[in-house]
Amino acid sequence: MTLLQRRNLRRLGWLRAAAPIALVLAAVGCDAAARQADVYRVQQGIWKAIRDVRTARLDTAGADSTKLLGLRQQFIDAIEQVSPSAWTPGEGGARTQEQRRLLAIVSQAEIQAATLAMEAGRPDLALERCRALGRAAEGDTSVTRRMDILVSGSLKQMGRYDESIDVMKAMMVRYPPRAPDSTGVEDFVLGLPNVIIDLRRTLGDQEGARRELADAERYYNGLILAGGLDPRLEAQVRSHLVQTYLEQNKTAAANAGLDSLETLAIAYPELKQLTPEVRYRRAKLQASQGGDPAQAIAALERVAFDFPMSPAAVPALLDAALLKERSNRLPEALEAYQAILSRYPARRDYAATALLRQGMVEERLGNWAASKRTLESVPGLYPRTAAAAQAPITIAEHYARVGDRQGIQAALRRAVDAYTEMIEADSLAPSVVQLRWNKFRALAGLEEADAAFGVIESMVANHPTSPLTGQALLEGIKIADRKGLTSVSRGFLARFVQDFPNSPKADEARRRLRSVSK
Amino acid sequence: MRPWQCMMDALRSFTWRSYVPLLPILIAQLLYLVLALNLGQAWGMATAGAIGRWAVGPSAINYPASLEILPLTSSYVETWTFLIGGAFALPLLAAAVRMTLPGGEMAAEERSARLRVAYPATFLALGAAFAVTLGWQDIVVRFLPRTLASFLGQPFQVSLVTWTISVLVGYAIITAVVYVPIAALDRRAGLGGTLRTGLQLGLRYFWKTYPLFLLLSLPALALQLVAQLGGSLLLVRTRPENAAYVLFAYAVLSSVATYFAWNMATRIHHAAGGNRS
């Protein structure tokens, strides 16, 4: 063998050794590139879907539910570019960085899809997908938190309020609240007890709301007792706790809570922004304890004057105005409500209440024409607020007070129309139970029994566990009895006994049901 | 012969045969853009994705960030392909043009010998020019926007003036080395001598070449302006892929401008009495 041949053979030997290594490297490289390409395709699909959503939102014609569901499908198609196994952890149980990245992208798309489904009135479509992704993302709390929020929201929109509340309560256990970042925005988990309480109140379940308040107190106290909280988080927890005490009229505990908050604000300069809130709550506490309302009014107005940009400014002004109204300082109260409306029109809930109260004060000042105009404008200006639900009934109540029978009839008729419109505008909102209850009251006032019974049936079908439904059934029984409609009365009694077995009126209803069934 | 006439002759004398040396560079640049448009495929991600990741970082493989930074990554690809491919293509182009001019003919062996010196000389000249340009751009990006901001105020105006100054100086630097491959074909000389002569010619013909070089590059520069300053606008207002389509057109126009610029420079040198064997 010549030297050249030997050298060539040696080169071939190197090649033989290098070839498998090169093949393995190429395969690994290709595999990684293929996975990255998958992620890229998902991102591409999501981007296109987001652009189409933006175009649809800018379209003056708006997007109907078919269009919204079509847009949702684009997000689903983008997600389904990759198999869920792509983000499933391996045998070790931990996800790779690439898998975490993909999961974050997919969850963002799922949020968009779920939001569109809910907007299209199909929360059922969002529910199952969010539950499935939540299960698949087990271990990645940034994803499971978001999925749980969507599950709870979907259940709420579907009218499954108790299940929605159960999910929220599970979240409170599962996700310890996080300390705020530099923006100071609090973790949504911390506000969940308030969401639950508000939901119970919106559903007309005052007893349930009281129970939830007690639970909230336990939850916030538990967080404080566990210790080790970041000072900013501790301040947020204590602030919620004070609010909970105030709503339960536990003034001594609320005062002690405010003292702790003040101590925190003094100890940590970065918590200086707590000052307006502490001062507002102190003033509110002072007002709730009786005594000279003028002092409480001055303290509340001082908060709004000293900290006009603080979130506490508007509630302070509103509370001051309400105190003036209660103290019969009506012209001053009127001015205060008008000031809230002109200075803080974007704070919708407060502005709606201010407008409603303005109408009521105008009535008390004897200016019914202005009062009527104001009250009639509330549902149009602030739809889906408690004030909007209250305004039509307030007008009818005025006519009842002055004994104007024709006025009552006309006002009740307008109230029925207004409630029908509000219910149709958002038939899945939790506040609809209150609107249906008000509509029932207006129809009962008009003595339109059949229409009133129709409303009771829709309440039974849509809000079977709401205390307002129970109340409507009891009122319906009275109307049916007056009209001699025994079968209707028996039907309502049976429904009441079945749906509200623990109500204080249940025993009496059972007795009556037995007697009418004989 | 006036430089203007040289430019017009260059425009009139276009032949595919003389353009062929620049074609591989253009193909490489277009191929990169095709790959960058297909990061959703494994082959796109493994090639253009890897280049983007290496040049910019992990954000380069996200959509639509990959298309937002495409003007930057493709400018890197353009620089490298032009540096390596141009070292061969520009002497070949200059030789092809020279052969068509009266008195510019030379024997095949002589041509080969002179080209052997022209390749490394052009590579070094282009490399040096790109290095100086990069250094200059670094200075421009660091200091100029801050200074301009106090005079102009509007961020777009600041970006526009910065870009214009950057391009004008960048083209001036390239103009200085345009004549290196042309000088290499004049006579047999060593690497150092060729570089020195090329740079001397570049400076001598600077004001004859530079304005026309800019004029020939105007269409490509207009697209470069759109891609580099209007990239975000293209991304948000239209489809992100449009940034790549603008770069496709830019690559073609830039290649054509390069062809005409070196063709014209060869003619300017020939008209001045150079290029005679």
CSV table of C-alpha atoms in Angstrom, one decimal, chain B residues 122-233:
chain,number,residue,atom,x,y,z
B,122,THR,CA,-11.0,44.0,-3.6
B,123,PHE,CA,-11.7,41.8,-0.6
B,124,LEU,CA,-9.4,43.8,1.6
B,125,ALA,CA,-10.6,47.1,0.2
B,126,LEU,CA,-14.3,46.2,0.7
B,127,GLY,CA,-13.5,44.7,4.2
B,128,ALA,CA,-11.8,47.9,5.2
B,129,ALA,CA,-14.6,50.1,3.8
B,130,PHE,CA,-17.2,48.1,5.6
B,131,ALA,CA,-15.2,48.3,8.9
B,132,VAL,CA,-14.9,52.0,8.6
B,133,THR,CA,-18.6,52.3,7.6
B,134,LEU,CA,-19.6,50.3,10.7
B,135,GLY,CA,-17.4,52.4,12.9
B,136,TRP,CA,-18.9,55.5,11.4
B,137,GLN,CA,-22.5,54.2,11.9
B,138,ASP,CA,-21.7,53.4,15.5
B,139,ILE,CA,-20.6,57.0,16.1
B,140,VAL,CA,-23.7,58.3,14.2
B,141,VAL,CA,-26.1,56.1,16.2
B,142,ARG,CA,-24.5,57.0,19.5
B,143,PHE,CA,-24.1,60.7,19.2
B,144,LEU,CA,-26.0,62.2,16.3
B,145,PRO,CA,-29.7,61.5,17.3
B,146,ARG,CA,-29.1,63.2,20.7
B,147,THR,CA,-27.6,66.3,19.1
B,148,LEU,CA,-30.2,66.4,16.4
B,149,ALA,CA,-33.1,66.0,18.8
B,150,SER,CA,-32.4,69.4,20.3
B,151,PHE,CA,-32.7,71.0,16.9
B,152,LEU,CA,-35.4,69.0,15.2
B,153,GLY,CA,-37.6,67.7,18.0
B,154,GLN,CA,-39.7,65.3,16.0
B,155,PRO,CA,-38.3,61.7,16.4
B,156,PHE,CA,-39.1,60.9,12.7
B,157,GLN,CA,-37.2,63.9,11.5
B,158,VAL,CA,-34.2,63.0,13.7
B,159,SER,CA,-34.2,59.4,12.3
B,160,LEU,CA,-34.5,60.7,8.8
B,161,VAL,CA,-31.6,63.1,9.1
B,162,THR,CA,-29.5,60.5,10.9
B,163,TRP,CA,-30.2,57.9,8.2
B,164,THR,CA,-29.4,60.5,5.4
B,165,ILE,CA,-26.1,61.5,7.0
B,166,SER,CA,-25.2,57.8,7.6
B,167,VAL,CA,-26.0,56.9,4.0
B,168,LEU,CA,-24.1,59.8,2.5
B,169,VAL,CA,-21.0,59.1,4.4
B,170,GLY,CA,-21.3,55.4,3.9
B,171,TYR,CA,-21.5,55.8,0.1
B,172,ALA,CA,-18.5,58.2,0.3
B,173,ILE,CA,-16.4,55.5,2.0
B,174,ILE,CA,-17.4,52.9,-0.6
B,175,THR,CA,-16.7,55.4,-3.4
B,176,ALA,CA,-13.1,55.6,-2.1
B,177,VAL,CA,-12.5,51.9,-2.8
B,178,VAL,CA,-14.6,51.6,-6.0
B,179,TYR,CA,-11.5,51.8,-8.2
B,180,VAL,CA,-9.4,49.1,-6.4
B,181,PRO,CA,-10.6,46.2,-8.7
B,182,ILE,CA,-10.4,48.5,-11.7
B,183,ALA,CA,-6.9,49.6,-10.9
B,184,ALA,CA,-5.9,45.9,-10.4
B,185,LEU,CA,-6.7,45.3,-14.1
B,186,ASP,CA,-4.5,48.1,-15.3
B,187,ARG,CA,-1.2,46.4,-14.9
B,188,ARG,CA,0.4,43.6,-13.0
B,189,ALA,CA,1.3,44.8,-9.6
B,190,GLY,CA,1.5,43.5,-6.0
B,191,LEU,CA,-1.3,43.6,-3.5
B,192,GLY,CA,-0.1,46.7,-1.7
B,193,GLY,CA,0.6,48.6,-4.9
B,194,THR,CA,-2.9,47.7,-6.3
B,195,LEU,CA,-4.6,48.9,-3.1
B,196,ARG,CA,-2.6,52.1,-3.1
B,197,THR,CA,-3.4,52.9,-6.8
B,198,GLY,CA,-7.0,52.0,-6.3
B,199,LEU,CA,-7.4,54.3,-3.4
B,200,GLN,CA,-5.5,57.1,-5.2
B,201,LEU,CA,-7.9,56.7,-8.2
B,202,GLY,CA,-10.9,56.7,-5.8
B,203,LEU,CA,-9.8,60.0,-4.4
B,204,ARG,CA,-8.9,61.5,-7.8
B,205,TYR,CA,-12.3,60.6,-9.4
B,206,PHE,CA,-14.3,61.1,-6.1
B,207,TRP,CA,-16.4,64.0,-7.2
B,208,LYS,CA,-17.0,62.5,-10.7
B,209,THR,CA,-18.1,59.2,-9.2
B,210,TYR,CA,-19.8,59.9,-5.9
B,211,PRO,CA,-22.9,62.0,-7.0
B,212,LEU,CA,-23.6,59.6,-9.9
B,213,PHE,CA,-23.1,56.6,-7.6
B,214,LEU,CA,-25.8,58.1,-5.3
B,215,LEU,CA,-28.0,58.9,-8.3
B,216,LEU,CA,-27.9,55.3,-9.5
B,217,SER,CA,-28.6,54.1,-6.0
B,218,LEU,CA,-31.6,56.4,-5.4
B,219,PRO,CA,-34.3,53.8,-6.2
B,220,ALA,CA,-32.7,51.3,-3.9
B,221,LEU,CA,-32.1,53.9,-1.2
B,222,ALA,CA,-35.8,54.9,-1.3
B,223,LEU,CA,-36.8,51.3,-0.6
B,224,GLN,CA,-34.1,51.1,2.1
B,225,LEU,CA,-35.5,54.2,3.7
B,226,VAL,CA,-39.0,52.6,3.7
B,227,ALA,CA,-37.7,49.3,5.1
B,228,GLN,CA,-35.5,50.8,7.8
B,229,LEU,CA,-37.5,53.8,9.0
B,230,GLY,CA,-41.0,52.7,8.1
B,231,GLY,CA,-40.6,49.1,9.3
B,232,SER,CA,-42.9,49.4,12.3
B,233,LEU,CA,-45.5,51.2,10.2
